Coordinates of C-alpha atoms in Angstrom, one line a residue:
Chain L
M274 CA 16.8 58.6 -4.9
I275 CA 19.5 58.4 -2.2
N276 CA 22.5 60.6 -2.5
I277 CA 25.6 59.3 -0.6
V278 CA 28.8 61.2 -0.1
I279 CA 31.9 59.3 0.9
I280 CA 34.6 61.5 2.5
G281 CA 38.0 59.8 2.3
E282 CA 39.6 57.8 -0.5
G283 CA 41.3 55.1 1.6
N284 CA 40.5 51.3 2.0
V285 CA 37.1 51.8 3.8
G286 CA 36.0 54.7 1.6
S287 CA 36.8 53.0 -1.7
H288 CA 35.2 49.7 -0.5
L289 CA 32.0 51.3 0.7
A290 CA 31.7 53.3 -2.5
S291 CA 31.9 50.0 -4.6
A292 CA 29.4 48.4 -2.2
F293 CA 26.9 51.2 -2.7
R294 CA 27.5 51.2 -6.5
M295 CA 26.8 47.5 -6.6
S296 CA 23.5 48.1 -4.9
R297 CA 22.7 50.6 -7.7
A298 CA 23.4 47.8 -10.2
Q299 CA 20.5 46.0 -8.4
K300 CA 18.2 48.8 -9.7
R301 CA 18.2 50.8 -6.5
D302 CA 18.3 54.5 -7.1
V303 CA 21.6 55.6 -5.5
T304 CA 24.3 58.2 -6.4
V305 CA 27.7 57.9 -4.8
D306 CA 30.3 60.7 -4.7
V307 CA 33.7 60.1 -3.3
V308 CA 35.4 63.3 -1.9
N309 CA 39.0 63.9 -0.8
A310 CA 38.9 64.4 3.0
R311 CA 41.5 67.2 3.1
T312 CA 40.3 69.4 0.3
L313 CA 36.5 68.6 0.4
K314 CA 36.6 69.7 -3.2
N315 CA 33.2 69.3 -5.0
L316 CA 31.4 68.4 -1.8
P317 CA 27.7 68.2 -2.7
S318 CA 25.6 70.2 -0.3
D319 CA 22.4 68.3 -0.6
A320 CA 23.4 64.7 0.1
D321 CA 21.3 62.4 2.3
I322 CA 24.4 61.1 4.1
Y323 CA 28.0 62.2 4.5
L324 CA 30.2 59.2 5.5
I325 CA 33.5 60.2 7.0
C326 CA 35.9 57.3 6.2
V327 CA 39.2 58.6 7.6
N328 CA 41.7 57.5 10.3
D329 CA 40.3 57.7 13.7
D330 CA 42.5 60.6 14.7
A331 CA 41.2 62.7 11.8
I332 CA 37.5 62.1 12.3
A333 CA 36.8 65.1 14.6
S334 CA 38.7 67.6 12.5
V335 CA 37.1 66.4 9.2
S336 CA 33.7 66.7 11.0
D337 CA 34.5 70.2 12.1
S338 CA 35.6 71.3 8.6
L339 CA 32.4 70.2 7.0
P340 CA 29.7 72.9 6.4
I341 CA 26.5 72.5 8.3
V342 CA 24.3 70.2 6.2
N343 CA 20.8 68.9 6.3
G344 CA 21.9 65.3 5.6
I345 CA 23.2 62.9 8.2
V346 CA 26.9 63.0 9.1
A347 CA 28.3 59.7 10.2
H348 CA 31.7 58.1 10.7
T349 CA 32.7 54.4 10.2
S350 CA 35.0 53.8 13.2
G351 CA 34.8 51.1 15.7
S352 CA 36.5 53.0 18.4
I353 CA 35.4 56.6 18.2
G354 CA 32.1 57.8 19.9
I355 CA 29.3 59.6 18.1
E356 CA 30.2 62.8 20.1
A357 CA 33.2 63.4 17.7
L358 CA 30.6 64.6 15.3
G359 CA 29.0 67.0 17.9
R360 CA 28.9 69.9 15.5
H361 CA 26.2 68.2 13.4
H362 CA 22.6 67.9 14.3
R363 CA 21.8 64.6 12.6
R364 CA 24.9 62.5 13.3
G365 CA 25.6 58.8 13.6
V366 CA 27.9 55.8 13.3
F367 CA 28.0 53.4 10.4
Y368 CA 30.5 50.7 11.5
P369 CA 31.2 47.8 9.1
L370 CA 32.9 44.9 11.0
Q371 CA 35.3 43.9 8.3
T372 CA 38.9 44.2 7.2
F373 CA 39.3 46.2 4.0
T374 CA 42.3 45.9 1.7
K375 CA 42.5 47.8 -1.6
G376 CA 42.2 45.5 -4.6
I377 CA 40.7 42.5 -2.7
E378 CA 37.1 42.1 -3.3
L379 CA 34.6 40.8 -0.9
D380 CA 31.0 39.8 -0.4
Y381 CA 29.5 42.9 1.2
S382 CA 26.0 41.3 1.8
E383 CA 27.3 39.3 4.8
I384 CA 29.3 42.1 6.5
P385 CA 27.7 43.0 9.9
F386 CA 27.0 46.8 10.0
F387 CA 26.6 48.4 13.5
I388 CA 24.5 51.5 13.6
E389 CA 24.2 54.3 16.1
G390 CA 22.2 57.6 15.6
S391 CA 21.6 60.9 17.4
D392 CA 17.9 60.1 17.3
S393 CA 15.6 57.3 16.2
E394 CA 14.9 58.9 12.8
V395 CA 18.7 59.0 12.1
C396 CA 19.1 55.4 13.3
S397 CA 16.3 54.2 11.0
R398 CA 17.7 56.1 8.0
L399 CA 21.2 54.7 8.7
C400 CA 19.9 51.2 8.9
D401 CA 18.1 51.7 5.6
Y402 CA 21.3 52.8 4.0
A403 CA 23.3 49.9 5.4
K404 CA 20.6 47.5 4.2
L405 CA 21.5 48.7 0.6
V406 CA 24.7 46.7 0.9
S407 CA 24.3 44.3 3.8
D408 CA 21.9 41.7 5.1
A409 CA 23.3 41.9 8.6
V410 CA 22.5 45.4 10.0
R411 CA 21.9 46.0 13.6
L412 CA 22.0 48.8 16.2
A413 CA 24.9 49.0 18.7
G414 CA 25.9 51.7 21.2
S415 CA 29.5 52.9 21.7
S416 CA 30.3 50.5 24.4
D417 CA 29.2 47.4 22.4
R418 CA 31.1 48.9 19.3
A419 CA 34.2 49.2 21.4
L420 CA 34.0 45.5 22.4
L421 CA 33.4 44.5 18.8
H422 CA 36.4 46.4 17.7
L423 CA 38.7 45.0 20.4
A424 CA 37.4 41.4 19.6
A425 CA 38.1 42.1 15.9
V426 CA 41.7 43.2 16.7
F427 CA 42.3 39.8 18.3
A428 CA 40.4 37.7 15.8
C429 CA 41.7 39.5 12.6
N430 CA 44.6 41.8 13.1
F431 CA 46.5 39.7 15.6
S432 CA 45.7 36.4 13.8
N433 CA 47.1 37.9 10.7
F434 CA 50.3 38.7 12.6
L435 CA 50.5 35.1 13.7
Y436 CA 50.3 34.2 10.0
T437 CA 53.2 36.6 9.5
I438 CA 55.2 34.7 12.1
A439 CA 54.3 31.3 10.6
D440 CA 55.4 32.6 7.1
C441 CA 58.7 33.7 8.6
I442 CA 59.3 30.2 10.2
I443 CA 58.3 28.2 7.2
K444 CA 60.6 30.3 4.9
K445 CA 63.5 29.2 7.0
G446 CA 63.0 25.8 5.4
D447 CA 62.5 27.4 1.9
M448 CA 58.9 26.3 2.0
D449 CA 55.9 28.2 1.0
F450 CA 53.2 29.8 3.3
K451 CA 50.6 28.4 1.0
L452 CA 51.3 24.9 2.5
L453 CA 49.5 26.2 5.7
L454 CA 46.3 27.4 3.9
P455 CA 44.4 24.2 4.2
L456 CA 45.2 24.1 7.9
I457 CA 44.2 27.7 8.4
R458 CA 41.0 27.3 6.5
Q459 CA 40.0 24.2 8.6
S460 CA 40.8 26.1 11.8
V461 CA 38.2 28.7 10.7
E462 CA 35.8 26.0 9.6
K463 CA 35.9 24.4 13.0
V464 CA 34.9 27.7 14.9
T465 CA 31.9 28.0 12.6
H466 CA 30.7 24.8 14.2
I467 CA 32.0 24.7 17.8
A468 CA 33.1 27.4 20.2
P469 CA 36.8 28.3 19.8
Q470 CA 37.6 27.1 23.4
L471 CA 36.4 23.6 22.5
A472 CA 38.2 23.7 19.1
Q473 CA 41.6 24.2 20.7
T474 CA 44.3 21.7 19.6
G475 CA 48.1 21.7 19.7
P476 CA 50.9 21.0 22.2
A477 CA 49.8 23.5 24.9
V478 CA 46.3 22.2 25.3
R479 CA 47.7 18.7 25.5
G480 CA 50.2 19.8 28.1
D481 CA 52.9 18.4 25.9
F482 CA 55.9 20.2 27.6
K483 CA 58.5 18.3 25.6
V484 CA 57.3 19.8 22.4
M485 CA 56.8 23.2 23.8
Q486 CA 60.3 23.2 25.2
K487 CA 61.7 22.2 21.7
Q488 CA 59.6 24.8 19.9
E489 CA 60.7 27.6 22.3
I490 CA 64.3 26.7 21.6
M491 CA 63.7 26.9 17.8
L492 CA 62.5 30.4 18.3
S493 CA 65.6 31.5 20.2
S494 CA 66.9 33.7 17.3
N495 CA 63.7 35.8 17.7
P496 CA 63.1 36.6 21.4
E497 CA 59.9 38.5 20.7
Y498 CA 58.3 35.5 18.8
Q499 CA 59.6 33.3 21.7
E500 CA 57.9 35.5 24.2
I501 CA 54.6 35.3 22.2
Y502 CA 55.0 31.5 22.1
R503 CA 55.5 31.3 25.9
L504 CA 52.7 33.7 26.8
I505 CA 50.0 32.2 24.5
S506 CA 51.0 28.6 25.5
K507 CA 50.7 29.5 29.1
C508 CA 47.3 31.1 28.6
I509 CA 46.0 28.0 26.7
L510 CA 47.2 25.8 29.5
E511 CA 45.5 27.9 32.2
N512 CA 42.4 28.4 30.1
Q513 CA 41.8 24.7 30.0
T514 CA 41.8 24.4 33.8
Q515 CA 39.3 27.2 34.1
S516 CA 35.5 26.7 33.8
K517 CA 34.4 27.1 30.2
E518 CA 32.0 29.8 31.5
N519 CA 34.5 32.0 33.2
C520 CA 36.7 33.6 30.6
Chain Z
M7 CA 45.4 -4.9 -2.1
I8 CA 46.8 -2.5 0.4
N9 CA 46.4 -3.4 4.1
I10 CA 46.6 -0.5 6.4
V11 CA 46.6 -0.7 10.3
I12 CA 46.0 2.4 12.3
I13 CA 47.2 2.2 15.9
G14 CA 45.3 4.7 18.0
E15 CA 41.7 5.7 18.1
G16 CA 42.1 9.4 18.8
N17 CA 41.4 12.4 16.5
V18 CA 44.2 11.7 14.0
G19 CA 43.7 7.9 13.9
S20 CA 40.0 8.1 13.3
H21 CA 40.3 10.8 10.6
L22 CA 43.0 8.9 8.8
A23 CA 40.9 5.8 8.9
S24 CA 37.9 7.6 7.3
A25 CA 40.2 9.2 4.7
F26 CA 41.6 5.7 3.7
R27 CA 38.1 4.3 3.7
M28 CA 36.9 7.1 1.4
S29 CA 39.7 6.2 -1.0
R30 CA 38.3 2.6 -0.9
A31 CA 34.9 4.0 -2.0
Q32 CA 36.8 5.3 -5.1
K33 CA 37.4 1.5 -6.0
R34 CA 40.9 1.4 -4.7
D35 CA 41.6 -1.9 -3.0
V36 CA 42.3 -0.9 0.6
T37 CA 41.6 -2.5 3.9
V38 CA 41.8 -0.5 7.1
D39 CA 42.0 -1.8 10.6
V40 CA 42.0 0.4 13.7
V41 CA 43.7 -1.0 16.7
N42 CA 43.8 0.2 20.4
A43 CA 47.3 1.4 21.1
R44 CA 47.4 0.2 24.7
T45 CA 46.2 -3.4 24.1
L46 CA 47.2 -3.9 20.4
K47 CA 44.4 -6.4 20.5
N48 CA 43.7 -8.1 17.1
L49 CA 46.8 -6.5 15.5
P50 CA 47.2 -8.1 12.0
S51 CA 50.6 -9.4 11.4
D52 CA 50.8 -9.0 7.6
A53 CA 49.8 -5.3 7.0
D54 CA 51.6 -3.2 4.5
I55 CA 51.8 -0.2 6.9
Y56 CA 51.3 0.3 10.6
L57 CA 50.5 3.9 11.3
I58 CA 51.1 4.9 15.0
C59 CA 48.6 7.7 15.7
V60 CA 49.2 8.5 19.4
N61 CA 50.4 11.4 21.5
D62 CA 54.0 12.3 20.8
D63 CA 55.1 11.1 24.2
A64 CA 53.8 7.6 23.6
I65 CA 55.2 7.0 20.1
A66 CA 58.5 5.4 21.1
S67 CA 56.8 3.1 23.7
V68 CA 54.1 2.0 21.3
S69 CA 56.8 1.4 18.7
D70 CA 58.7 -0.8 21.1
S71 CA 55.6 -2.8 22.0
L72 CA 54.9 -3.7 18.4
P73 CA 56.2 -7.1 17.2
I74 CA 58.8 -7.1 14.5
V75 CA 56.8 -6.9 11.2
N76 CA 57.5 -6.9 7.5
G77 CA 55.4 -3.9 6.8
I78 CA 56.4 -0.3 7.3
V79 CA 56.1 1.2 10.8
A80 CA 55.3 5.0 10.6
H81 CA 54.2 7.7 13.0
T82 CA 52.2 10.8 12.2
S83 CA 53.8 13.5 14.3
G84 CA 55.2 16.8 13.2
S85 CA 57.8 17.0 16.1
I86 CA 59.1 13.5 16.6
G87 CA 62.1 12.2 14.6
I88 CA 62.1 8.9 12.6
E89 CA 64.6 7.5 15.1
A90 CA 61.7 7.0 17.7
L91 CA 60.8 3.9 15.6
G92 CA 64.5 2.6 15.6
R93 CA 63.5 -0.9 16.5
H94 CA 61.8 -1.4 13.1
H95 CA 63.8 -1.9 9.9
R96 CA 61.3 -0.3 7.5
R97 CA 60.2 2.9 9.2
G98 CA 58.9 6.3 8.3
V99 CA 57.0 9.5 9.0
F100 CA 53.5 10.2 7.6
Y101 CA 52.7 13.7 8.7
P102 CA 49.4 15.3 7.7
L103 CA 49.6 19.1 8.2
Q104 CA 46.1 19.5 9.5
T105 CA 44.0 20.1 12.7
F106 CA 41.7 17.1 13.4
T107 CA 38.7 17.3 15.6
K108 CA 36.3 14.4 16.1
G109 CA 33.0 14.8 14.4
I110 CA 34.2 17.7 12.1
E111 CA 34.6 16.4 8.5
L112 CA 37.1 17.9 6.1
D113 CA 38.4 17.6 2.6
Y114 CA 41.4 15.2 2.9
S115 CA 42.4 15.6 -0.7
E116 CA 44.0 19.1 -0.1
I117 CA 45.8 18.2 3.1
P118 CA 49.6 18.4 2.6
F119 CA 51.3 15.1 3.7
F120 CA 55.0 15.2 4.5
I121 CA 56.8 11.9 4.1
E122 CA 60.1 10.7 5.4
G123 CA 61.4 7.1 5.2
S124 CA 64.3 4.9 6.3
D125 CA 65.2 4.3 2.6
S126 CA 64.0 5.3 -0.8
E127 CA 61.8 2.2 -1.2
V128 CA 59.9 3.1 2.1
C129 CA 59.7 6.8 1.0
S130 CA 58.1 5.8 -2.3
R131 CA 55.6 3.4 -0.6
L132 CA 54.6 6.0 1.9
C133 CA 54.1 8.6 -0.8
D134 CA 51.9 6.1 -2.6
Y135 CA 49.8 5.5 0.5
A136 CA 49.4 9.2 1.2
K137 CA 48.3 9.7 -2.4
L138 CA 45.4 7.4 -1.7
V139 CA 43.9 10.3 0.2
S140 CA 45.7 13.5 -0.7
D141 CA 46.7 15.4 -3.9
A142 CA 49.5 17.3 -1.9
V143 CA 52.2 14.7 -1.0
R144 CA 55.8 15.7 -0.6
L145 CA 59.0 14.5 1.1
A146 CA 60.3 16.4 4.1
G147 CA 63.2 15.6 6.5
S148 CA 62.9 16.0 10.3
S149 CA 64.1 19.6 10.4
D150 CA 61.6 20.8 7.7
R151 CA 58.9 18.9 9.5
A152 CA 59.8 20.7 12.8
L153 CA 59.5 24.1 11.1
L154 CA 56.1 23.1 9.6
H155 CA 54.9 22.0 12.9
L156 CA 56.0 25.2 14.7
A157 CA 54.5 27.3 12.0
A158 CA 51.2 25.4 12.3
V159 CA 51.1 26.1 16.0
F160 CA 51.2 29.8 15.3
A161 CA 48.9 29.8 12.3
C162 CA 46.3 27.3 13.7
N163 CA 46.5 26.6 17.5
F164 CA 47.5 30.2 18.5
S165 CA 45.1 31.8 16.1
N166 CA 42.3 29.7 17.6
F167 CA 43.3 30.9 21.1
L168 CA 42.9 34.5 19.8
Y169 CA 39.4 33.6 18.7
T170 CA 38.8 32.4 22.2
I171 CA 39.9 35.7 23.6
A172 CA 37.7 37.5 21.0
D173 CA 34.7 35.3 22.0
C174 CA 35.3 36.2 25.6
I175 CA 35.4 40.0 24.8
I176 CA 32.3 39.9 22.6
K177 CA 30.3 38.0 25.2
K178 CA 30.8 40.9 27.7
G179 CA 28.4 42.7 25.4
D180 CA 26.0 39.8 25.2
M181 CA 26.9 39.4 21.6
D182 CA 27.7 36.3 19.6
F183 CA 31.1 35.1 18.3
K184 CA 29.4 34.4 15.0
L185 CA 29.3 38.1 14.3
L186 CA 33.1 37.9 13.8
L187 CA 33.0 35.1 11.3
P188 CA 32.7 37.2 8.1
L189 CA 35.7 39.2 9.3
I190 CA 37.7 36.0 10.2
R191 CA 36.9 34.4 6.8
Q192 CA 38.0 37.6 5.0
S193 CA 41.3 37.7 6.9
V194 CA 42.1 34.2 5.7
E195 CA 40.9 35.1 2.1
K196 CA 43.4 37.9 2.1
V197 CA 46.4 35.8 2.8
T198 CA 45.5 33.4 0.0
H199 CA 46.2 36.4 -2.3
I200 CA 48.9 38.4 -0.6
A201 CA 51.7 37.8 2.0
P202 CA 50.4 38.1 5.5
Q203 CA 52.9 41.0 6.3
L204 CA 51.2 43.0 3.5
A205 CA 47.7 42.1 4.6
Q206 CA 48.2 43.5 8.1
T207 CA 45.6 46.0 9.2
G208 CA 44.5 47.4 12.6
P209 CA 45.5 50.1 15.1
A210 CA 49.1 48.8 15.6
V211 CA 50.1 48.9 12.0
R212 CA 48.6 52.3 11.7
G213 CA 50.5 53.4 14.8
D214 CA 47.2 54.5 16.3
F215 CA 48.4 54.8 19.9
K216 CA 45.1 56.4 21.2
V217 CA 43.1 53.4 20.2
M218 CA 45.8 51.0 21.5
Q219 CA 45.8 52.8 24.9
K220 CA 42.0 52.7 25.1
Q221 CA 42.0 48.9 24.2
E222 CA 44.7 48.1 26.7
I223 CA 42.6 49.7 29.4
M224 CA 39.6 47.7 28.3
L225 CA 41.6 44.5 29.0
S226 CA 42.6 45.5 32.5
S227 CA 40.4 42.8 34.1
N228 CA 42.5 40.2 32.4
P229 CA 46.3 41.0 32.7
E230 CA 47.3 38.1 30.5
Y231 CA 45.1 39.1 27.6
Q232 CA 46.4 42.7 28.1
E233 CA 49.9 41.3 27.9
I234 CA 49.2 39.5 24.7
Y235 CA 47.7 42.7 23.3
R236 CA 50.7 44.7 24.2
L237 CA 53.3 42.3 23.0
I238 CA 51.7 41.6 19.6
S239 CA 51.0 45.3 19.0
K240 CA 54.6 46.0 19.7
C241 CA 55.8 43.3 17.3
I242 CA 53.4 44.6 14.5
L243 CA 54.7 48.1 15.0
E244 CA 58.3 47.0 14.8
N245 CA 57.7 44.6 12.0
Q246 CA 56.6 47.4 9.8
T247 CA 59.8 49.3 10.3
Q248 CA 61.8 46.2 9.3
S249 CA 62.7 45.2 5.8
K250 CA 60.0 42.8 4.4
E251 CA 62.8 40.4 3.7
N252 CA 64.3 40.3 7.2
C253 CA 61.8 38.5 9.4

């Protein structure tokens, strides 16, 4: 029997709770309690693992407010070090590289989990727990985790903002964002086969300055989007002239 | 019998040729000839449609170098107007909203095709030809096509460049870009269900300045990526405070 306590009821907490509950459906003997991070009401004292799933800024204070427990205390953040949990003897990091939105289901089994632990026994336990939900579990120290998180901000958060800009542009013609979905899906399909640098298409990589100039002018009602256009186009142009190895 | 001539042997030309040939496999009576755009060697004189699939800059000159034909002359560009084909009486635009890379196959049936024609008979013919390959054919004038193309640059070309940056970051930890694929796929899955503005996650939308500051510092060896980080984060922050309607 594995007793898991999730502290925090936000996106990450509720998704991890469903993920562990699904593993239970697969006949693994797991209990999952979700506890409010502010009140810690009904916090079980004998769990195997306490997963702190709160905003980065709150991790240290939630950790400090927990009683001393025998179980492992871990957080789920990409950018906070293990030392934020310093009060606890058996501590670790349990970082799922994924974007969680309430109400949108996902396939947990392919989410990469990156594990760090205060000692090898903690590492090995945390890996076992992560394997309850995922087939892609590996160890990573704080510096690799920070790189992963930064890469994820570009690949996921910032891409999503570019979709927001595209949505804004296409609405000016009373057209629907959904028209762009086949294109967006194919862009992702391409980078599953070839490196993104080799998959680059568009006016900037072709050095098509006439199109770039026209498109910049189209953005003149929004100087910030225009600046993003200019900056990324410039980088794409320069990137092509660099060695593929030297990024 | 429909006789199609593709002028240009690049990504767009070769993909459109395969797409039409696949429709032939479905027992539609189609011939497809691909012709080199510079030499126009073996150009058939009696085709129903001549599709100019060359770089935007070359469209007008290829159009001018074609003999006067009875068939429709069309280009496939998002950002060039129909008037570039002014020499030809029956002219049009046949714009597939997709990113084409040689050697990477795709499902043509869901690619949106945007059609414009010099008269309604040409429009209707071009729609029929597009329907040979796609289930998503619609009419669009030059101004809508320009909006679609600009939106596509953000949603596809620029997102791909963000993947390139992510690849560069993750390699600094000797890790593989493929680790990011489940996250990237899920980001796309989300915007098939909810508007991108509502799907936004990450440090900027949370207003997590500590993380943003750390991540900016991590990028100090590449001032341009740092500038992209700063600019997009700022826009995400501001966007959240705006009305969702006012983009």
